[in-house]
Amino acid sequence: MAVLCKPAIAVPEHVITNEETLELARRLHGDHPQLGLVLRLIEHTGVQKRHLIQPIEETLRHPGLDARSIVYEAHTKDRVPAVVRQALDHAQLEAQQIDLIIYVSCTGFMMPPPTSWLINAMGFRPETRQLPIAQLGCAAGGAAVNRAHDFCRAYPDANVLIVACEFCSLCYQPTDLGVGSLLSNGLFGDGIAAAVLRGNGGTGIRLERSSSYIIPNTEEWISYAVRSTGFHFQLDKRVPGTMEPLAPALSRAAEQHQWNAGKMDFYIIHAGGPRILDDLSFFLDVPPEAFRFSRATLTEYGNIASAVVLDAMARLFDEASAFDGDRGLMAGFGPGITAEITLGSWASEPETGE
């Protein structure tokens, strides 16, 4: 079975703290009729700081979708290659050994996709296959892992590179004053992650089963309104309660593999917000500490969309607490409302002697 190796993570250099976010909200929206509610919601996100590709003064400006698209492409080409190189190093592979690149991003658009540019710029083979995913939002990190797993089941010796590039700050809309939009302004951050799924060898999570689940009739709960000014994020107030119907889907996926979703050795969960993790802890009957990797991502980086699951996974590697055979559950949540679920066990590549 294929092994998902240690992810590489990068966040940009510009930082905004939660205190600075609250002060901005007071300054920019002092006359908002629900400002008190917005401030309380931002205070309870659990986010201490977020990283942005531009200084906050530039982030708050909206020069138009065309200008933002130029910024998105420039920062993609400037920042992604170093993360890809580190992910390849973690997997002990060269670019020529990659058979498929899955690239996920919901915060900008390029055509041809960034995969084409990466293949030419970084020495991947011209035969390398491409799979860009642009419309699954925060669930796309989990979807990328699952599609990589599917590919390696079809081609057991293949290696897949996953890249998640999210510049959420480029989706800031100064005219969107709904409570959900203002909350998102204090929740989302920018980040890039990459990881390699090796068909043979490697240390990491050996993928064993994947599944998807969509909550019926919730497709409007998380969405973009695509307008001349770009992407306008829309968040329904019912979204924080979605773990009640999604937790049983996670449990069923585990049961189909003869595992118990409440008895895993590690969990890699998309941290959309603190209530998502609190509710999932309750409905799966697992201690809050089980989601410590996801909580750390949320605290230090905010919600970095599709890159969250890869960052949380990197923290599992850094903690070095997993042992061969330990069972784990990964889940990404996003528009649809969609859950992408992965089951796997820890595998260490045997050390080779001289």
XYZ file of N, CA and C in Angstrom, residues 103-257:
465
model
N -2.926 19.358 -7.598
C -2.744 20.739 -7.120
C -4.104 21.282 -6.710
N -4.231 21.689 -5.449
C -5.514 22.182 -4.958
C -5.381 23.626 -4.489
N -6.372 24.425 -4.855
C -6.441 25.817 -4.424
C -7.833 26.342 -4.727
N -8.413 27.055 -3.770
C -9.724 27.660 -3.989
C -9.663 29.172 -3.867
N -8.455 29.739 -3.860
C -8.315 31.168 -3.584
C -7.730 31.953 -4.759
N -7.584 31.306 -5.890
C -7.099 31.960 -7.093
C -7.270 31.029 -8.274
N -7.052 31.546 -9.473
C -7.309 30.749 -10.680
C -6.217 31.009 -11.702
N -5.714 29.925 -12.263
C -4.743 30.009 -13.347
C -5.086 28.958 -14.395
N -4.949 29.329 -15.671
C -5.088 28.363 -16.756
C -4.133 28.744 -17.868
N -3.198 27.844 -18.232
C -3.010 26.493 -17.720
C -2.803 26.480 -16.204
N -3.073 25.336 -15.574
C -2.970 25.261 -14.121
C -1.520 25.327 -13.657
N -1.310 25.609 -12.380
C 0.067 25.657 -11.854
C 0.842 24.363 -12.061
N 0.140 23.240 -12.217
C 0.840 21.976 -12.459
C 1.675 22.043 -13.727
N 1.150 22.674 -14.765
C 1.900 22.786 -16.024
C 3.179 23.579 -15.815
N 3.059 24.680 -15.081
C 4.234 25.501 -14.820
C 5.253 24.740 -13.973
N 4.773 24.018 -12.945
C 5.684 23.252 -12.098
C 6.448 22.207 -12.899
N 5.748 21.520 -13.789
C 6.399 20.482 -14.589
C 7.546 21.070 -15.399
N 7.317 22.222 -15.986
C 8.362 22.862 -16.795
C 9.456 23.494 -15.955
N 9.077 24.086 -14.808
C 10.033 24.870 -14.023
C 10.890 24.025 -13.099
N 10.401 22.841 -12.715
C 11.087 22.083 -11.675
C 11.603 20.730 -12.120
N 11.567 20.464 -13.416
C 12.210 19.259 -13.914
C 11.395 17.986 -13.790
N 10.088 18.092 -13.660
C 9.253 16.896 -13.719
C 9.204 16.396 -15.160
N 8.937 15.117 -15.337
C 8.874 14.551 -16.680
C 7.704 15.137 -17.461
N 7.855 15.324 -18.766
C 6.730 15.817 -19.576
C 5.512 14.887 -19.530
N 5.736 13.620 -19.184
C 4.638 12.651 -19.102
C 3.877 12.734 -17.779
N 4.325 13.576 -16.860
C 3.675 13.671 -15.550
C 2.215 14.085 -15.717
N 1.344 13.361 -15.071
C -0.086 13.663 -15.179
C -0.463 14.791 -14.216
N -1.553 15.464 -14.563
C -1.975 16.637 -13.800
C -3.423 16.489 -13.349
N -3.675 16.887 -12.110
C -5.052 16.908 -11.603
C -5.243 18.142 -10.736
N -5.670 19.266 -11.329
C -5.988 20.441 -10.527
C -7.384 20.297 -9.916
N -7.521 20.711 -8.655
C -8.820 20.699 -7.969
C -9.064 22.101 -7.432
N -10.146 22.745 -7.888
C -10.342 24.155 -7.563
C -11.624 24.468 -6.809
N -12.548 23.544 -6.690
C -13.876 23.920 -6.208
C -14.344 23.150 -4.982
N -13.451 22.469 -4.307
C -13.830 21.738 -3.097
C -13.439 22.476 -1.822
N -12.886 23.679 -1.958
C -12.598 24.496 -0.789
C -11.727 23.771 0.217
N -12.116 23.875 1.482
C -11.314 23.289 2.559
C -11.268 21.770 2.496
N -12.238 21.140 1.842
C -12.247 19.674 1.736
C -11.220 19.166 0.742
N -10.640 20.070 -0.051
C -9.777 19.641 -1.157
C -8.492 18.979 -0.686
N -7.997 19.339 0.512
C -6.802 18.666 1.010
C -7.054 17.186 1.208
N -8.179 16.857 1.835
C -8.553 15.453 2.003
C -8.865 14.787 0.679
N -9.520 15.520 -0.225
C -9.830 14.961 -1.541
C -8.560 14.639 -2.314
N -7.560 15.508 -2.206
C -6.296 15.265 -2.903
C -5.638 13.989 -2.406
N -5.644 13.790 -1.096
C -5.076 12.562 -0.531
C -5.834 11.346 -1.060
N -7.162 11.437 -1.099
C -7.955 10.294 -1.552
C -7.779 10.012 -3.037
N -7.688 11.074 -3.854
C -7.473 10.841 -5.283
C -6.064 10.301 -5.535
N -5.100 10.730 -4.741
C -3.757 10.163 -4.841
C -3.779 8.675 -4.497
N -4.549 8.345 -3.462
C -4.695 6.942 -3.061
C -5.315 6.133 -4.200
N -6.367 6.669 -4.828
C -7.003 5.974 -5.950
C -5.989 5.711 -7.061
N -5.169 6.718 -7.362
C -4.197 6.586 -8.448
C -3.185 5.492 -8.124
N -2.734 5.464 -6.875
C -1.733 4.458 -6.498
C -2.326 3.057 -6.411
N -3.614 2.955 -6.208
C -4.244 1.633 -6.275
C -4.305 1.152 -7.723
N -4.536 2.093 -8.642
C -4.569 1.720 -10.061
C -3.161 1.469 -10.604
N -2.184 2.239 -10.092
C -0.789 2.123 -10.528
C 0.075 1.958 -9.280
N 0.224 0.723 -8.792
C 0.821 0.493 -7.465
C 2.243 1.000 -7.292
N 2.988 1.168 -8.348
C 4.367 1.634 -8.219
C 4.508 3.142 -8.401
N 3.396 3.838 -8.545
C 3.436 5.262 -8.851
C 3.704 6.106 -7.606
N 4.182 7.308 -7.846
C 4.372 8.312 -6.794
C 3.577 9.558 -7.153
N 2.901 10.137 -6.165
C 2.029 11.278 -6.398
C 2.465 12.446 -5.517
N 2.590 13.619 -6.121
C 2.858 14.848 -5.382
C 1.551 15.605 -5.189
N 1.265 15.971 -3.947
C 0.093 16.781 -3.605
C 0.576 18.172 -3.213
N -0.052 19.201 -3.774
C 0.272 20.584 -3.426
C -1.023 21.305 -3.078
N -1.038 21.979 -1.936
C -2.170 22.815 -1.536
C -1.648 24.235 -1.355
N -2.172 25.162 -2.146
C -1.710 26.554 -2.111
C -2.912 27.457 -1.883
N -2.982 28.065 -0.712
C -4.144 28.872 -0.365
C -3.729 30.264 0.105
N -4.135 31.266 -0.671
C -3.928 32.668 -0.306
C -5.291 33.281 -0.011
N -5.831 32.915 1.141
C -7.184 33.324 1.503
C -7.332 34.835 1.591
N -6.235 35.528 1.908
C -6.299 36.979 2.049
C -6.653 37.669 0.736
N -6.432 37.013 -0.395
C -6.786 37.601 -1.683
C -8.279 37.544 -1.947
N -9.019 36.911 -1.059
C -10.476 36.844 -1.198
C -11.194 37.834 -0.280
N -10.432 38.683 0.401
C -11.049 39.687 1.263
C -11.887 40.653 0.431
N -13.133 40.862 0.867
C -14.053 41.754 0.171
C -14.527 42.833 1.140
N -14.047 44.066 0.991
C -14.366 45.121 1.959
C -15.840 45.489 2.023
N -16.606 45.136 0.992
C -18.025 45.501 0.992
C -18.924 44.401 1.556
N -18.354 43.238 1.875
C -19.149 42.141 2.439
C -19.225 42.305 3.947
N -20.395 42.665 4.455
C -20.529 43.023 5.864
C -21.424 42.072 6.639
N -21.774 40.921 6.059
C -22.523 39.929 6.805
C -21.689 39.350 7.933
N -22.348 38.832 8.962
C -21.631 38.293 10.112
C -20.683 37.173 9.687
N -21.140 36.286 8.797
C -20.278 35.198 8.341
C -19.043 35.687 7.619
N -19.203 36.725 6.799
C -18.060 37.285 6.074
C -17.075 37.948 7.022
N -17.590 38.708 7.985
C -16.706 39.378 8.934
C -15.978 38.358 9.808
N -16.671 37.283 10.185
C -16.009 36.222 10.941
C -14.882 35.609 10.124
N -15.132 35.357 8.839
C -14.097 34.739 7.999
C -12.877 35.637 7.891
N -13.087 36.971 7.964
C -11.949 37.890 7.920
C -11.020 37.715 9.115
N -11.520 37.150 10.190
C -10.701 36.914 11.369
C -10.287 35.467 11.551
N -10.630 34.613 10.582
C -10.395 33.180 10.732
C -9.395 32.617 9.735
N -9.461 33.081 8.494
C -8.666 32.456 7.432
C -7.281 33.083 7.312
N -6.311 32.235 6.996
C -4.939 32.675 6.780
C -4.383 32.094 5.494
N -3.157 32.468 5.167
C -2.487 32.008 3.950
C -1.472 30.919 4.294
N -1.341 29.943 3.422
C -0.366 28.887 3.656
C -0.219 27.974 2.454
N 0.911 27.297 2.394
C 1.208 26.337 1.324
C 1.663 25.037 1.975
N 1.203 23.926 1.434
C 1.635 22.613 1.928
C 1.833 21.679 0.741
N 2.718 20.721 0.916
C 2.939 19.712 -0.121
C 3.341 18.411 0.551
N 2.985 17.305 -0.074
C 3.346 15.984 0.451
C 3.388 14.994 -0.701
N 4.141 13.937 -0.522
C 4.281 12.902 -1.542
C 3.686 11.594 -1.034
N 2.889 10.968 -1.888
C 2.408 9.610 -1.638
C 3.273 8.662 -2.449
N 4.039 7.833 -1.729
C 4.954 6.892 -2.382
C 4.277 5.553 -2.593
N 4.383 5.043 -3.803
C 3.819 3.727 -4.074
C 4.577 2.614 -3.385
N 5.870 2.819 -3.179
C 6.711 1.833 -2.498
C 7.622 2.548 -1.507
N 7.776 1.961 -0.339
C 8.693 2.504 0.652
C 8.159 3.758 1.308
N 9.021 4.370 2.104
C 8.659 5.606 2.765
C 8.166 5.405 4.186
N 8.288 6.455 4.986
C 7.785 6.468 6.362
C 6.631 7.446 6.443
N 5.546 7.009 7.042
C 4.389 7.878 7.176
C 3.116 7.087 7.339
N 2.040 7.586 6.752
C 0.728 6.957 6.899
C 0.460 6.068 5.690
N 0.351 4.782 5.942
C 0.004 3.833 4.885
C -1.508 3.910 4.660
N -1.919 4.395 3.490
C -3.339 4.611 3.226
C -4.033 3.279 2.944
N -5.172 3.075 3.610
C -5.853 1.794 3.500
C -7.265 1.898 2.946
N -7.957 2.994 3.218
C -9.339 3.123 2.743
C -9.704 4.590 2.666
N -10.508 4.952 1.671
C -10.988 6.321 1.564
C -12.467 6.321 1.206
N -13.137 7.393 1.580
C -14.549 7.534 1.246
C -14.931 9.004 1.281
N -16.086 9.303 0.700
C -16.627 10.661 0.691
C -18.071 10.612 1.172
N -18.500 11.734 1.714
C -19.904 11.846 2.127
C -20.334 13.293 1.985
N -21.529 13.498 1.461
C -22.083 14.841 1.330
C -23.401 14.905 2.114
N -23.558 15.925 2.931
C -24.808 16.118 3.664
C -25.856 16.600 2.675
N -26.950 15.877 2.518
C -27.942 16.270 1.506
C -28.474 17.688 1.720
N -28.639 18.378 0.609
C -29.316 19.678 0.572
C -28.614 20.747 1.411
N -27.287 20.713 1.411
C -26.525 21.742 2.133
C -25.554 22.457 1.194
N -25.770 22.339 -0.108
C -24.784 22.885 -1.049
C -24.675 24.404 -0.986
N -25.651 25.079 -0.421
C -25.584 26.538 -0.337
C -25.007 27.031 0.989
N -24.639 26.130 1.881
C -24.183 26.541 3.215
C -22.768 27.126 3.197
N -21.912 26.613 2.331
C -20.570 27.187 2.120
C -20.417 27.383 0.626
N -20.197 28.624 0.205
C -20.154 28.851 -1.239
C -19.400 30.138 -1.552
N -19.068 30.271 -2.818
C -18.554 31.517 -3.377
C -19.627 32.108 -4.281
N -19.860 33.397 -4.163
C -20.540 34.140 -5.213
C -19.435 34.731 -6.079
N -19.372 34.316 -7.341
C -18.317 34.772 -8.240
C -18.822 36.004 -8.982
N -18.220 37.140 -8.686
C -18.644 38.408 -9.254
C -17.451 39.087 -9.924
N -17.701 40.262 -10.490
C -16.632 40.990 -11.172
C -15.507 41.360 -10.221
N -15.811 41.429 -8.915
C -14.796 41.758 -7.910
C -14.093 40.527 -7.362
N -14.471 39.334 -7.848
C -13.786 38.127 -7.400
C -14.694 37.200 -6.630
N -14.091 36.474 -5.692
C -14.795 35.466 -4.916
C -15.360 36.089 -3.638
N -16.663 35.962 -3.463
C -17.317 36.459 -2.256
C -17.752 35.248 -1.427
N -17.077 35.052 -0.304
C -17.304 33.885 0.552
C -18.645 34.022 1.266
N -19.429 32.939 1.240
C -20.738 32.922 1.883
C -20.798 31.732 2.841
N -21.117 32.030 4.089
C -21.097 31.016 5.140
C -22.426 31.041 5.879
N -23.133 29.926 5.858
C -24.409 29.819 6.555
C -24.173 29.607 8.053
N -25.032 30.185 8.862
C -24.857 30.077 10.310
C -25.034 28.655 10.830
N -25.566 27.759 9.987
C -25.762 26.367 10.412
C -24.505 25.508 10.247
N -23.483 26.048 9.578
C -22.278 25.258 9.294
C -21.611 24.715 10.558
N -21.460 25.516 11.635
C -20.776 24.975 12.818
C -21.422 23.728 13.403
N -22.693 23.483 13.090
C -23.367 22.306 13.637
C -23.300 21.072 12.772
N -22.454 21.075 11.742
C -22.470 19.973 10.781
C -21.782 18.706 11.264
N -21.100 18.752 12.389
C -20.449 17.519 12.850
C -21.456 16.486 13.336
N -22.626 16.919 13.745
C -23.626 15.938 14.192
C -24.010 14.974 13.070
N -24.278 15.448 11.832
C -24.535 14.487 10.750
C -23.272 13.890 10.135
N -22.117 14.563 10.280
C -20.903 14.033 9.655
C -20.204 12.985 10.507
N -20.300 13.096 11.825
C -19.642 12.108 12.685
C -20.105 10.680 12.380
N -21.408 10.434 12.176
C -21.804 9.069 11.806
C -21.195 8.595 10.488
N -20.977 9.522 9.551
C -20.344 9.134 8.279
C -18.910 8.682 8.521
N -18.202 9.371 9.420
C -16.845 8.955 9.772
C -16.875 7.585 10.443
N -17.850 7.395 11.321
C -17.959 6.108 12.027
C -18.247 4.970 11.054
N -19.152 5.210 10.094
C -19.474 4.162 9.114
C -18.254 3.813 8.266
N -17.498 4.835 7.856
C -16.305 4.571 7.051
C -15.326 3.680 7.809
N -15.157 3.955 9.102
C -14.255 3.134 9.911
C -14.807 1.724 10.091
N -16.116 1.611 10.326
C -16.727 0.288 10.524
C -16.586 -0.588 9.283
N -16.680 0.030 8.101
C -16.515 -0.738 6.870
C -15.107 -1.314 6.738
N -14.191 -0.743 7.494
C -12.810 -1.232 7.510
C -12.523 -2.046 8.780
